[in-house]
Structure formats: C-alpha cells, structure tokens
Amino acid sequence: MTMRTTPDVLVRDMTVDDCEAVARVRVCGWQAAYAGLMPQSYLDSMDIAEDAERRRGFFDEGSTVVNVVAERAGLGVIGWGCYGPYREDDGRPDRGELYAIYVLPEMIGTGAGRALMAELLARAAADGFPDLALWVLRENAPARRFYERAGFLPDGAEESFEVDGVLVPELRYVRALGLPGTA
C-alpha cells in the first residue's frame, strides 16, 4: 500500500468505512458531470444510501478492484477512483481499466483529481498492467481534457449504453504505463 500526498491531499486505500463518503462523491459527481449529457430523470433517481450499500457489497464479495480515496484535512473524503482488469474482451487480457475517478464538484480544480490519477497510474503500473483503458462520455469535454492532460488518448473505439431509454455514446481512451515508479 502506497500513499501519495500533495501539500493538502492524502490519497489512501479505500476501506469499508469510506463507503458512504465514496457514494456521496460518486452520486454528486455523476449529477454534476453528466447533467445535460444523460437523462435528468436517471440522475435525479440516484441515491447515496443505495450506492453506499452497493459499495459495501463489493467489499463483502472480496473484489479485486483497487479503490483509493482522496482526503483533505478537515473535509474528509473528497474524491475516489478505482481500476482493475479490462472488463471487455478486446484481445488484450493483460490490459487494465480505469473504472472511475470522481471528485466532489466543489473540489474540481484543486489538485485532488490529479493526486488520485497519479496514485492510480502508479499502482496499475506496479500491478503489471502495460496500459490502462477508460471509457468517457463523448460529450464530456471537461473529463476528456482531464484525461488527455494525464496522457490518455482516444484509440478510435466507440460504444453506447442505454440510460432510461436514451443511448449515451462513449469513447475509449488508452494510456501506456511505464515501469513501476515512472507512470
């Protein structure tokens, strides 16, 4: 277990005690980032308590997903991210996938997202993944800029998923990882 810190952000392993705070980060993050990009009815129906219960279930199952949280003194958990093996069969069984990275909307631009990304990239490289893929909403320009600044680039793959009867298009981004400690 490594921990990265910036002057005021600590990134550490997520524990089961963080489930409620992570659910808040995730739900608030979705509601802010995806407003206008997917049906508002879906975003409005998201529930922090239900999401927290789902997160506790992942811990009970002994998931192999790597989850980390970002904390800021006096504020507690302000961000969360996770990665693991790539979930789709694209002929790359060794590929990793960045499943999620979210920061509370009021903490965007404060360095918490960059601290989370640095930790996730370093851990994925140390775990032996040669690269990480992620899926981002095609119309989510701020997220795409964040990923591009972190070294991710679109590789041409696109797919859509359905949310409340609406197709939401996503793009796949990929970043090669260096040797442990060089990500």
Short mmCIF file of N, CA and C in Angstrom, two decimals:
data_model
loop_
_atom_site.label_atom_id
_atom_site.label_comp_id
_atom_site.label_asym_id
_atom_site.label_seq_id
_atom_site.Cartn_x
_atom_site.Cartn_y
_atom_site.Cartn_z
N MET A 1 0.85 -1.18 0.00
CA MET A 1 0.00 0.00 0.00
C MET A 1 0.89 1.24 0.00
N THR A 2 0.73 2.05 -1.02
CA THR A 2 1.44 3.33 -1.05
C THR A 2 0.43 4.43 -0.81
N MET A 3 0.94 5.54 -0.35
CA MET A 3 0.07 6.70 -0.18
C MET A 3 0.78 7.89 -0.79
N ARG A 4 0.07 8.64 -1.60
CA ARG A 4 0.62 9.86 -2.18
C ARG A 4 -0.04 11.04 -1.47
N THR A 5 0.77 12.03 -1.27
CA THR A 5 0.22 13.25 -0.69
C THR A 5 0.70 14.45 -1.49
N THR A 6 -0.13 15.43 -1.54
CA THR A 6 0.25 16.75 -2.00
C THR A 6 0.22 17.59 -0.73
N PRO A 7 0.52 18.86 -0.79
CA PRO A 7 0.52 19.63 0.46
C PRO A 7 -0.77 19.49 1.28
N ASP A 8 -1.91 19.30 0.64
CA ASP A 8 -3.15 19.21 1.42
C ASP A 8 -4.07 18.07 1.01
N VAL A 9 -3.59 17.13 0.18
CA VAL A 9 -4.40 15.98 -0.22
C VAL A 9 -3.65 14.70 0.09
N LEU A 10 -4.33 13.78 0.75
CA LEU A 10 -3.80 12.46 1.03
C LEU A 10 -4.60 11.46 0.21
N VAL A 11 -3.92 10.59 -0.54
CA VAL A 11 -4.58 9.52 -1.27
C VAL A 11 -4.20 8.22 -0.58
N ARG A 12 -5.22 7.43 -0.23
CA ARG A 12 -5.01 6.19 0.51
C ARG A 12 -5.99 5.13 0.04
N ASP A 13 -5.77 3.89 0.50
CA ASP A 13 -6.69 2.80 0.19
C ASP A 13 -8.07 3.12 0.77
N MET A 14 -9.08 2.78 0.01
CA MET A 14 -10.46 2.90 0.49
C MET A 14 -10.73 1.75 1.45
N THR A 15 -11.49 2.03 2.49
CA THR A 15 -11.93 1.00 3.43
C THR A 15 -13.45 0.92 3.40
N VAL A 16 -13.98 -0.12 4.01
CA VAL A 16 -15.44 -0.25 4.05
C VAL A 16 -16.08 0.93 4.78
N ASP A 17 -15.35 1.53 5.71
CA ASP A 17 -15.87 2.70 6.44
C ASP A 17 -16.02 3.93 5.54
N ASP A 18 -15.40 3.90 4.34
CA ASP A 18 -15.49 5.01 3.41
C ASP A 18 -16.67 4.90 2.45
N CYS A 19 -17.45 3.83 2.52
CA CYS A 19 -18.49 3.58 1.51
C CYS A 19 -19.49 4.73 1.40
N GLU A 20 -19.94 5.27 2.51
CA GLU A 20 -20.91 6.37 2.47
C GLU A 20 -20.30 7.60 1.81
N ALA A 21 -19.07 7.94 2.18
CA ALA A 21 -18.41 9.12 1.59
C ALA A 21 -18.14 8.91 0.11
N VAL A 22 -17.74 7.71 -0.28
CA VAL A 22 -17.49 7.43 -1.69
C VAL A 22 -18.80 7.49 -2.48
N ALA A 23 -19.86 6.98 -1.91
CA ALA A 23 -21.16 7.06 -2.58
C ALA A 23 -21.56 8.52 -2.80
N ARG A 24 -21.30 9.35 -1.83
CA ARG A 24 -21.60 10.79 -1.97
C ARG A 24 -20.77 11.39 -3.11
N VAL A 25 -19.47 11.06 -3.14
CA VAL A 25 -18.60 11.56 -4.21
C VAL A 25 -19.13 11.09 -5.56
N ARG A 26 -19.47 9.81 -5.66
CA ARG A 26 -19.91 9.24 -6.94
C ARG A 26 -21.24 9.86 -7.39
N VAL A 27 -22.23 9.88 -6.52
CA VAL A 27 -23.54 10.39 -6.90
C VAL A 27 -23.47 11.89 -7.22
N CYS A 28 -22.84 12.67 -6.37
CA CYS A 28 -22.71 14.11 -6.65
C CYS A 28 -21.88 14.34 -7.91
N GLY A 29 -20.85 13.52 -8.10
CA GLY A 29 -20.03 13.63 -9.30
C GLY A 29 -20.82 13.35 -10.56
N TRP A 30 -21.61 12.29 -10.55
CA TRP A 30 -22.46 11.97 -11.71
C TRP A 30 -23.45 13.09 -11.97
N GLN A 31 -24.12 13.53 -10.92
CA GLN A 31 -25.17 14.53 -11.10
C GLN A 31 -24.61 15.84 -11.65
N ALA A 32 -23.39 16.20 -11.27
CA ALA A 32 -22.78 17.43 -11.78
C ALA A 32 -22.19 17.23 -13.18
N ALA A 33 -21.43 16.16 -13.36
CA ALA A 33 -20.71 15.95 -14.62
C ALA A 33 -21.61 15.58 -15.78
N TYR A 34 -22.69 14.87 -15.50
CA TYR A 34 -23.50 14.32 -16.58
C TYR A 34 -24.82 15.05 -16.81
N ALA A 35 -25.04 16.16 -16.09
CA ALA A 35 -26.24 16.97 -16.34
C ALA A 35 -26.22 17.44 -17.79
N GLY A 36 -27.30 17.16 -18.49
CA GLY A 36 -27.40 17.54 -19.90
C GLY A 36 -26.79 16.52 -20.85
N LEU A 37 -26.08 15.53 -20.31
CA LEU A 37 -25.45 14.51 -21.15
C LEU A 37 -26.17 13.17 -21.09
N MET A 38 -27.01 13.01 -20.08
CA MET A 38 -27.86 11.82 -19.97
C MET A 38 -29.16 12.24 -19.30
N PRO A 39 -30.17 11.38 -19.36
CA PRO A 39 -31.47 11.79 -18.84
C PRO A 39 -31.43 12.27 -17.39
N GLN A 40 -32.00 13.45 -17.17
CA GLN A 40 -32.04 14.01 -15.82
C GLN A 40 -32.83 13.12 -14.87
N SER A 41 -33.82 12.40 -15.40
CA SER A 41 -34.61 11.50 -14.55
C SER A 41 -33.72 10.45 -13.90
N TYR A 42 -32.74 9.94 -14.64
CA TYR A 42 -31.82 8.96 -14.08
C TYR A 42 -30.94 9.60 -13.01
N LEU A 43 -30.37 10.76 -13.32
CA LEU A 43 -29.50 11.44 -12.35
C LEU A 43 -30.26 11.79 -11.08
N ASP A 44 -31.50 12.24 -11.22
CA ASP A 44 -32.31 12.59 -10.05
C ASP A 44 -32.64 11.38 -9.19
N SER A 45 -32.69 10.20 -9.81
CA SER A 45 -33.06 8.99 -9.07
C SER A 45 -31.87 8.37 -8.33
N MET A 46 -30.67 8.86 -8.55
CA MET A 46 -29.50 8.30 -7.87
C MET A 46 -29.61 8.56 -6.38
N ASP A 47 -29.26 7.55 -5.57
CA ASP A 47 -29.44 7.63 -4.13
C ASP A 47 -28.13 7.27 -3.42
N ILE A 48 -27.66 8.16 -2.58
CA ILE A 48 -26.39 7.93 -1.89
C ILE A 48 -26.45 6.70 -1.00
N ALA A 49 -27.53 6.51 -0.26
CA ALA A 49 -27.63 5.36 0.65
C ALA A 49 -27.61 4.04 -0.13
N GLU A 50 -28.32 3.98 -1.25
CA GLU A 50 -28.32 2.77 -2.08
C GLU A 50 -26.93 2.50 -2.66
N ASP A 51 -26.28 3.56 -3.12
CA ASP A 51 -24.94 3.41 -3.68
C ASP A 51 -23.96 2.94 -2.60
N ALA A 52 -24.07 3.48 -1.40
CA ALA A 52 -23.19 3.06 -0.30
C ALA A 52 -23.39 1.58 0.01
N GLU A 53 -24.64 1.13 -0.01
CA GLU A 53 -24.92 -0.29 0.25
C GLU A 53 -24.30 -1.17 -0.82
N ARG A 54 -24.37 -0.74 -2.07
CA ARG A 54 -23.74 -1.47 -3.17
C ARG A 54 -22.23 -1.56 -2.95
N ARG A 55 -21.61 -0.46 -2.54
CA ARG A 55 -20.16 -0.43 -2.28
C ARG A 55 -19.79 -1.39 -1.15
N ARG A 56 -20.60 -1.43 -0.10
CA ARG A 56 -20.34 -2.38 1.00
C ARG A 56 -20.39 -3.81 0.48
N GLY A 57 -21.32 -4.07 -0.44
CA GLY A 57 -21.42 -5.41 -1.04
C GLY A 57 -20.17 -5.79 -1.79
N PHE A 58 -19.55 -4.83 -2.48
CA PHE A 58 -18.30 -5.11 -3.20
C PHE A 58 -17.21 -5.54 -2.21
N PHE A 59 -17.16 -4.88 -1.05
CA PHE A 59 -16.17 -5.26 -0.04
C PHE A 59 -16.47 -6.65 0.51
N ASP A 60 -17.75 -6.95 0.75
CA ASP A 60 -18.14 -8.26 1.26
C ASP A 60 -17.78 -9.37 0.29
N GLU A 61 -17.84 -9.08 -1.02
CA GLU A 61 -17.52 -10.07 -2.04
C GLU A 61 -16.02 -10.28 -2.19
N GLY A 62 -15.21 -9.41 -1.61
CA GLY A 62 -13.77 -9.53 -1.74
C GLY A 62 -13.30 -9.17 -3.14
N SER A 63 -13.83 -8.13 -3.72
CA SER A 63 -13.49 -7.69 -5.06
C SER A 63 -11.99 -7.45 -5.21
N THR A 64 -11.46 -7.71 -6.40
CA THR A 64 -10.05 -7.45 -6.68
C THR A 64 -9.83 -6.05 -7.25
N VAL A 65 -10.87 -5.25 -7.34
CA VAL A 65 -10.75 -3.88 -7.83
C VAL A 65 -9.95 -3.07 -6.81
N VAL A 66 -9.04 -2.25 -7.30
CA VAL A 66 -8.25 -1.36 -6.44
C VAL A 66 -9.00 -0.05 -6.31
N ASN A 67 -9.38 0.31 -5.09
CA ASN A 67 -10.11 1.53 -4.77
C ASN A 67 -9.25 2.42 -3.88
N VAL A 68 -9.16 3.69 -4.24
CA VAL A 68 -8.45 4.66 -3.41
C VAL A 68 -9.33 5.87 -3.21
N VAL A 69 -9.08 6.59 -2.13
CA VAL A 69 -9.81 7.82 -1.84
C VAL A 69 -8.82 8.96 -1.65
N ALA A 70 -9.28 10.16 -1.93
CA ALA A 70 -8.52 11.38 -1.66
C ALA A 70 -9.19 12.08 -0.49
N GLU A 71 -8.36 12.49 0.47
CA GLU A 71 -8.86 13.21 1.64
C GLU A 71 -8.17 14.57 1.71
N ARG A 72 -8.90 15.52 2.23
CA ARG A 72 -8.33 16.83 2.52
C ARG A 72 -8.62 17.10 3.99
N ALA A 73 -7.61 17.57 4.71
CA ALA A 73 -7.74 17.84 6.14
C ALA A 73 -8.97 18.70 6.42
N GLY A 74 -9.75 18.26 7.37
CA GLY A 74 -10.94 19.00 7.77
C GLY A 74 -12.17 18.73 6.92
N LEU A 75 -11.97 18.11 5.75
CA LEU A 75 -13.10 17.85 4.85
C LEU A 75 -13.39 16.37 4.69
N GLY A 76 -12.46 15.52 5.05
CA GLY A 76 -12.65 14.08 4.87
C GLY A 76 -12.46 13.69 3.41
N VAL A 77 -13.19 12.65 2.99
CA VAL A 77 -13.06 12.11 1.64
C VAL A 77 -13.68 13.09 0.64
N ILE A 78 -12.86 13.49 -0.34
CA ILE A 78 -13.32 14.43 -1.36
C ILE A 78 -13.23 13.85 -2.77
N GLY A 79 -12.65 12.65 -2.89
CA GLY A 79 -12.52 12.02 -4.20
C GLY A 79 -12.32 10.53 -4.08
N TRP A 80 -12.53 9.85 -5.19
CA TRP A 80 -12.44 8.39 -5.23
C TRP A 80 -12.10 7.95 -6.65
N GLY A 81 -11.33 6.90 -6.74
CA GLY A 81 -11.03 6.31 -8.04
C GLY A 81 -10.76 4.82 -7.89
N CYS A 82 -10.91 4.09 -9.00
CA CYS A 82 -10.66 2.65 -8.95
C CYS A 82 -10.29 2.12 -10.33
N TYR A 83 -9.56 0.99 -10.32
CA TYR A 83 -9.18 0.32 -11.56
C TYR A 83 -9.10 -1.18 -11.29
N GLY A 84 -8.98 -1.92 -12.38
CA GLY A 84 -8.82 -3.36 -12.31
C GLY A 84 -8.62 -3.88 -13.72
N PRO A 85 -8.82 -5.18 -13.92
CA PRO A 85 -8.67 -5.76 -15.26
C PRO A 85 -9.71 -5.19 -16.22
N TYR A 86 -9.33 -5.09 -17.48
CA TYR A 86 -10.26 -4.60 -18.51
C TYR A 86 -11.46 -5.52 -18.56
N ARG A 87 -12.66 -4.94 -18.62
CA ARG A 87 -13.90 -5.73 -18.49
C ARG A 87 -14.42 -6.29 -19.80
N GLU A 88 -13.88 -5.87 -20.92
CA GLU A 88 -14.38 -6.38 -22.20
C GLU A 88 -13.29 -7.20 -22.86
N ASP A 89 -13.68 -8.16 -23.68
CA ASP A 89 -12.71 -8.98 -24.41
C ASP A 89 -12.33 -8.25 -25.68
N ASP A 90 -11.19 -7.59 -25.66
CA ASP A 90 -10.70 -6.90 -26.86
C ASP A 90 -9.39 -7.51 -27.34
N GLY A 91 -9.14 -8.76 -26.90
CA GLY A 91 -7.92 -9.43 -27.31
C GLY A 91 -6.71 -9.01 -26.49
N ARG A 92 -6.91 -8.25 -25.43
CA ARG A 92 -5.82 -7.78 -24.58
C ARG A 92 -6.08 -8.24 -23.15
N PRO A 93 -5.81 -9.50 -22.82
CA PRO A 93 -6.12 -9.98 -21.48
C PRO A 93 -5.29 -9.32 -20.38
N ASP A 94 -4.19 -8.67 -20.75
CA ASP A 94 -3.34 -8.02 -19.75
C ASP A 94 -3.68 -6.55 -19.53
N ARG A 95 -4.62 -6.02 -20.29
CA ARG A 95 -4.97 -4.60 -20.21
C ARG A 95 -5.70 -4.29 -18.91
N GLY A 96 -5.40 -3.13 -18.34
CA GLY A 96 -6.13 -2.65 -17.18
C GLY A 96 -7.18 -1.64 -17.61
N GLU A 97 -8.08 -1.33 -16.69
CA GLU A 97 -9.12 -0.34 -16.98
C GLU A 97 -9.30 0.58 -15.79
N LEU A 98 -9.30 1.86 -16.05
CA LEU A 98 -9.66 2.85 -15.05
C LEU A 98 -11.18 2.89 -15.05
N TYR A 99 -11.79 2.35 -14.00
CA TYR A 99 -13.24 2.25 -13.96
C TYR A 99 -13.90 3.57 -13.59
N ALA A 100 -13.27 4.31 -12.69
CA ALA A 100 -13.90 5.53 -12.19
C ALA A 100 -12.87 6.43 -11.55
N ILE A 101 -13.10 7.72 -11.67
CA ILE A 101 -12.36 8.72 -10.91
C ILE A 101 -13.28 9.93 -10.79
N TYR A 102 -13.63 10.26 -9.56
CA TYR A 102 -14.56 11.36 -9.30
C TYR A 102 -14.05 12.18 -8.11
N VAL A 103 -14.32 13.46 -8.17
CA VAL A 103 -14.03 14.40 -7.09
C VAL A 103 -15.33 15.16 -6.84
N LEU A 104 -15.58 15.49 -5.58
CA LEU A 104 -16.76 16.31 -5.31
C LEU A 104 -16.74 17.54 -6.21
N PRO A 105 -17.89 17.91 -6.76
CA PRO A 105 -17.93 19.04 -7.71
C PRO A 105 -17.23 20.29 -7.20
N GLU A 106 -17.38 20.59 -5.92
CA GLU A 106 -16.76 21.81 -5.38
C GLU A 106 -15.25 21.68 -5.21
N MET A 107 -14.70 20.47 -5.41
CA MET A 107 -13.26 20.24 -5.28
C MET A 107 -12.57 20.11 -6.64
N ILE A 108 -13.32 20.22 -7.73
CA ILE A 108 -12.71 20.14 -9.06
C ILE A 108 -11.77 21.32 -9.23
N GLY A 109 -10.58 21.04 -9.74
CA GLY A 109 -9.58 22.08 -9.97
C GLY A 109 -8.68 22.35 -8.78
N THR A 110 -8.80 21.55 -7.72
CA THR A 110 -7.99 21.77 -6.51
C THR A 110 -6.79 20.85 -6.41
N GLY A 111 -6.60 19.95 -7.39
CA GLY A 111 -5.48 19.02 -7.36
C GLY A 111 -5.84 17.63 -6.87
N ALA A 112 -7.03 17.46 -6.34
CA ALA A 112 -7.43 16.15 -5.82
C ALA A 112 -7.52 15.12 -6.94
N GLY A 113 -8.08 15.49 -8.08
CA GLY A 113 -8.18 14.56 -9.21
C GLY A 113 -6.81 14.17 -9.73
N ARG A 114 -5.89 15.12 -9.81
CA ARG A 114 -4.54 14.81 -10.27
C ARG A 114 -3.83 13.89 -9.29
N ALA A 115 -4.04 14.11 -7.99
CA ALA A 115 -3.42 13.23 -6.98
C ALA A 115 -3.98 11.81 -7.09
N LEU A 116 -5.29 11.70 -7.26
CA LEU A 116 -5.89 10.37 -7.45
C LEU A 116 -5.33 9.70 -8.70
N MET A 117 -5.28 10.44 -9.81
CA MET A 117 -4.79 9.87 -11.06
C MET A 117 -3.35 9.38 -10.91
N ALA A 118 -2.49 10.18 -10.29
CA ALA A 118 -1.09 9.78 -10.11
C ALA A 118 -0.99 8.47 -9.33
N GLU A 119 -1.79 8.35 -8.28
CA GLU A 119 -1.76 7.12 -7.48
C GLU A 119 -2.28 5.92 -8.26
N LEU A 120 -3.38 6.11 -8.98
CA LEU A 120 -3.95 5.01 -9.75
C LEU A 120 -3.00 4.56 -10.86
N LEU A 121 -2.36 5.48 -11.55
CA LEU A 121 -1.41 5.12 -12.60
C LEU A 121 -0.21 4.37 -12.03
N ALA A 122 0.31 4.85 -10.91
CA ALA A 122 1.46 4.19 -10.29
C ALA A 122 1.11 2.78 -9.84
N ARG A 123 -0.04 2.62 -9.23
CA ARG A 123 -0.44 1.29 -8.75
C ARG A 123 -0.71 0.34 -9.91
N ALA A 124 -1.36 0.82 -10.96
CA ALA A 124 -1.65 -0.05 -12.11
C ALA A 124 -0.35 -0.50 -12.77
N ALA A 125 0.62 0.40 -12.88
CA ALA A 125 1.93 0.03 -13.44
C ALA A 125 2.61 -1.01 -12.54
N ALA A 126 2.57 -0.78 -11.22
CA ALA A 126 3.18 -1.72 -10.28
C ALA A 126 2.48 -3.08 -10.32
N ASP A 127 1.20 -3.10 -10.66
CA ASP A 127 0.46 -4.35 -10.78
C ASP A 127 0.75 -5.06 -12.10
N GLY A 128 1.55 -4.45 -12.96
CA GLY A 128 1.97 -5.10 -14.20
C GLY A 128 1.13 -4.81 -15.42
N PHE A 129 0.17 -3.90 -15.31
CA PHE A 129 -0.62 -3.57 -16.49
C PHE A 129 0.24 -2.75 -17.45
N PRO A 130 0.33 -3.14 -18.72
CA PRO A 130 1.11 -2.36 -19.67
C PRO A 130 0.41 -1.07 -20.09
N ASP A 131 -0.91 -1.05 -19.95
CA ASP A 131 -1.67 0.15 -20.27
C ASP A 131 -2.98 0.13 -19.51
N LEU A 132 -3.63 1.29 -19.51
CA LEU A 132 -4.96 1.43 -18.92
C LEU A 132 -5.87 2.01 -19.98
N ALA A 133 -7.07 1.46 -20.05
CA ALA A 133 -8.12 1.99 -20.90
C ALA A 133 -9.18 2.60 -19.99
N LEU A 134 -9.98 3.48 -20.54
CA LEU A 134 -11.13 4.02 -19.83
C LEU A 134 -12.17 4.41 -20.86
N TRP A 135 -13.40 4.52 -20.40
CA TRP A 135 -14.50 4.97 -21.26
C TRP A 135 -15.00 6.29 -20.72
N VAL A 136 -15.18 7.26 -21.61
CA VAL A 136 -15.63 8.59 -21.22
C VAL A 136 -16.77 9.00 -22.15
N LEU A 137 -17.76 9.70 -21.62
CA LEU A 137 -18.85 10.17 -22.46
C LEU A 137 -18.29 11.08 -23.55
N ARG A 138 -18.71 10.83 -24.77
CA ARG A 138 -18.22 11.59 -25.90
C ARG A 138 -18.39 13.09 -25.71
N GLU A 139 -19.50 13.50 -25.14
CA GLU A 139 -19.80 14.93 -24.99
C GLU A 139 -19.24 15.55 -23.70
N ASN A 140 -18.52 14.77 -22.90
CA ASN A 140 -17.99 15.29 -21.64
C ASN A 140 -16.60 15.91 -21.87
N ALA A 141 -16.59 17.11 -22.43
CA ALA A 141 -15.34 17.78 -22.78
C ALA A 141 -14.42 18.02 -21.58
N PRO A 142 -14.93 18.43 -20.41
CA PRO A 142 -14.00 18.63 -19.28
C PRO A 142 -13.28 17.33 -18.88
N ALA A 143 -14.00 16.22 -18.84
CA ALA A 143 -13.37 14.95 -18.48
C ALA A 143 -12.35 14.54 -19.54
N ARG A 144 -12.70 14.73 -20.79
CA ARG A 144 -11.77 14.37 -21.87
C ARG A 144 -10.48 15.18 -21.76
N ARG A 145 -10.60 16.48 -21.46
CA ARG A 145 -9.39 17.31 -21.29
C ARG A 145 -8.56 16.82 -20.10
N PHE A 146 -9.22 16.45 -19.00
CA PHE A 146 -8.51 15.94 -17.83
C PHE A 146 -7.74 14.67 -18.20
N TYR A 147 -8.38 13.74 -18.89
CA TYR A 147 -7.71 12.50 -19.27
C TYR A 147 -6.57 12.76 -20.25
N GLU A 148 -6.78 13.65 -21.18
CA GLU A 148 -5.72 13.96 -22.14
C GLU A 148 -4.51 14.58 -21.44
N ARG A 149 -4.74 15.45 -20.47
CA ARG A 149 -3.62 16.02 -19.70
C ARG A 149 -2.89 14.94 -18.91
N ALA A 150 -3.58 13.87 -18.56
CA ALA A 150 -2.96 12.75 -17.83
C ALA A 150 -2.31 11.74 -18.77
N GLY A 151 -2.31 12.02 -20.07
CA GLY A 151 -1.62 11.15 -21.03
C GLY A 151 -2.49 10.13 -21.73
N PHE A 152 -3.80 10.16 -21.51
CA PHE A 152 -4.71 9.26 -22.21
C PHE A 152 -5.07 9.87 -23.56
N LEU A 153 -5.24 9.00 -24.56
CA LEU A 153 -5.65 9.45 -25.89
C LEU A 153 -6.74 8.53 -26.42
N PRO A 154 -7.68 9.06 -27.22
CA PRO A 154 -8.71 8.19 -27.80
C PRO A 154 -8.05 7.22 -28.78
N ASP A 155 -8.54 5.98 -28.78
CA ASP A 155 -7.97 4.98 -29.71
C ASP A 155 -8.92 4.62 -30.84
N GLY A 156 -10.03 5.34 -30.96
CA GLY A 156 -10.97 5.13 -32.05
C GLY A 156 -12.15 4.24 -31.71
N ALA A 157 -12.10 3.55 -30.58
CA ALA A 157 -13.22 2.68 -30.18
C ALA A 157 -14.35 3.54 -29.62
N GLU A 158 -15.58 3.22 -30.03
CA GLU A 158 -16.77 3.91 -29.55
C GLU A 158 -17.85 2.89 -29.25
N GLU A 159 -18.65 3.16 -28.25
CA GLU A 159 -19.85 2.37 -28.00
C GLU A 159 -20.84 3.24 -27.25
N SER A 160 -22.04 2.77 -27.15
CA SER A 160 -23.08 3.50 -26.43
C SER A 160 -23.71 2.58 -25.41
N PHE A 161 -24.24 3.17 -24.36
CA PHE A 161 -25.03 2.40 -23.40
C PHE A 161 -26.34 3.14 -23.20
N GLU A 162 -27.34 2.40 -22.74
CA GLU A 162 -28.67 2.98 -22.62
C GLU A 162 -28.94 3.41 -21.19
N VAL A 163 -29.46 4.62 -21.07
CA VAL A 163 -29.85 5.17 -19.77
C VAL A 163 -31.27 5.69 -19.92
N ASP A 164 -32.21 5.09 -19.22
CA ASP A 164 -33.62 5.50 -19.29
C ASP A 164 -34.10 5.67 -20.73
N GLY A 165 -33.74 4.70 -21.58
CA GLY A 165 -34.20 4.70 -22.97
C GLY A 165 -33.43 5.59 -23.92
N VAL A 166 -32.37 6.23 -23.44
CA VAL A 166 -31.55 7.13 -24.28
C VAL A 166 -30.17 6.52 -24.45
N LEU A 167 -29.69 6.46 -25.69
CA LEU A 167 -28.33 5.98 -25.94
C LEU A 167 -27.32 7.09 -25.62
N VAL A 168 -26.33 6.72 -24.81
CA VAL A 168 -25.30 7.67 -24.40
C VAL A 168 -23.98 7.18 -24.99
N PRO A 169 -23.39 7.94 -25.94
CA PRO A 169 -22.16 7.49 -26.61
C PRO A 169 -20.91 7.73 -25.77
N GLU A 170 -20.01 6.74 -25.80
CA GLU A 170 -18.74 6.82 -25.10
C GLU A 170 -17.59 6.59 -26.07
N LEU A 171 -16.44 7.13 -25.70
CA LEU A 171 -15.19 6.91 -26.43
C LEU A 171 -14.22 6.19 -25.50
N ARG A 172 -13.37 5.33 -26.09
CA ARG A 172 -12.34 4.68 -25.28
C ARG A 172 -11.05 5.48 -25.41
N TYR A 173 -10.44 5.73 -24.28
CA TYR A 173 -9.13 6.35 -24.20
C TYR A 173 -8.16 5.32 -23.64
N VAL A 174 -6.88 5.40 -24.02
CA VAL A 174 -5.86 4.46 -23.55
C VAL A 174 -4.59 5.24 -23.23
N ARG A 175 -3.89 4.78 -22.23
CA ARG A 175 -2.59 5.33 -21.86
C ARG A 175 -1.64 4.18 -21.57
N ALA A 176 -0.47 4.20 -22.21
CA ALA A 176 0.57 3.23 -21.91
C ALA A 176 1.13 3.57 -20.53
N LEU A 177 1.49 2.53 -19.79
CA LEU A 177 2.10 2.72 -18.48
C LEU A 177 3.56 2.35 -18.54
N GLY A 178 4.36 3.07 -17.83
CA GLY A 178 5.80 2.77 -17.78
C GLY A 178 6.09 1.74 -16.72
N LEU A 179 7.35 1.59 -16.45
CA LEU A 179 7.77 0.70 -15.37
C LEU A 179 7.29 1.27 -14.05
N PRO A 180 7.13 0.43 -13.03
CA PRO A 180 6.69 0.94 -11.74
C PRO A 180 7.55 2.15 -11.32
N GLY A 181 6.85 3.17 -10.85
CA GLY A 181 7.53 4.38 -10.41
C GLY A 181 7.73 5.41 -11.51
N THR A 182 7.40 5.06 -12.77
CA THR A 182 7.60 6.01 -13.86
C THR A 182 6.29 6.49 -14.47
N ALA A 183 5.17 6.00 -13.97
CA ALA A 183 3.87 6.38 -14.54
C ALA A 183 3.57 7.83 -14.33
#
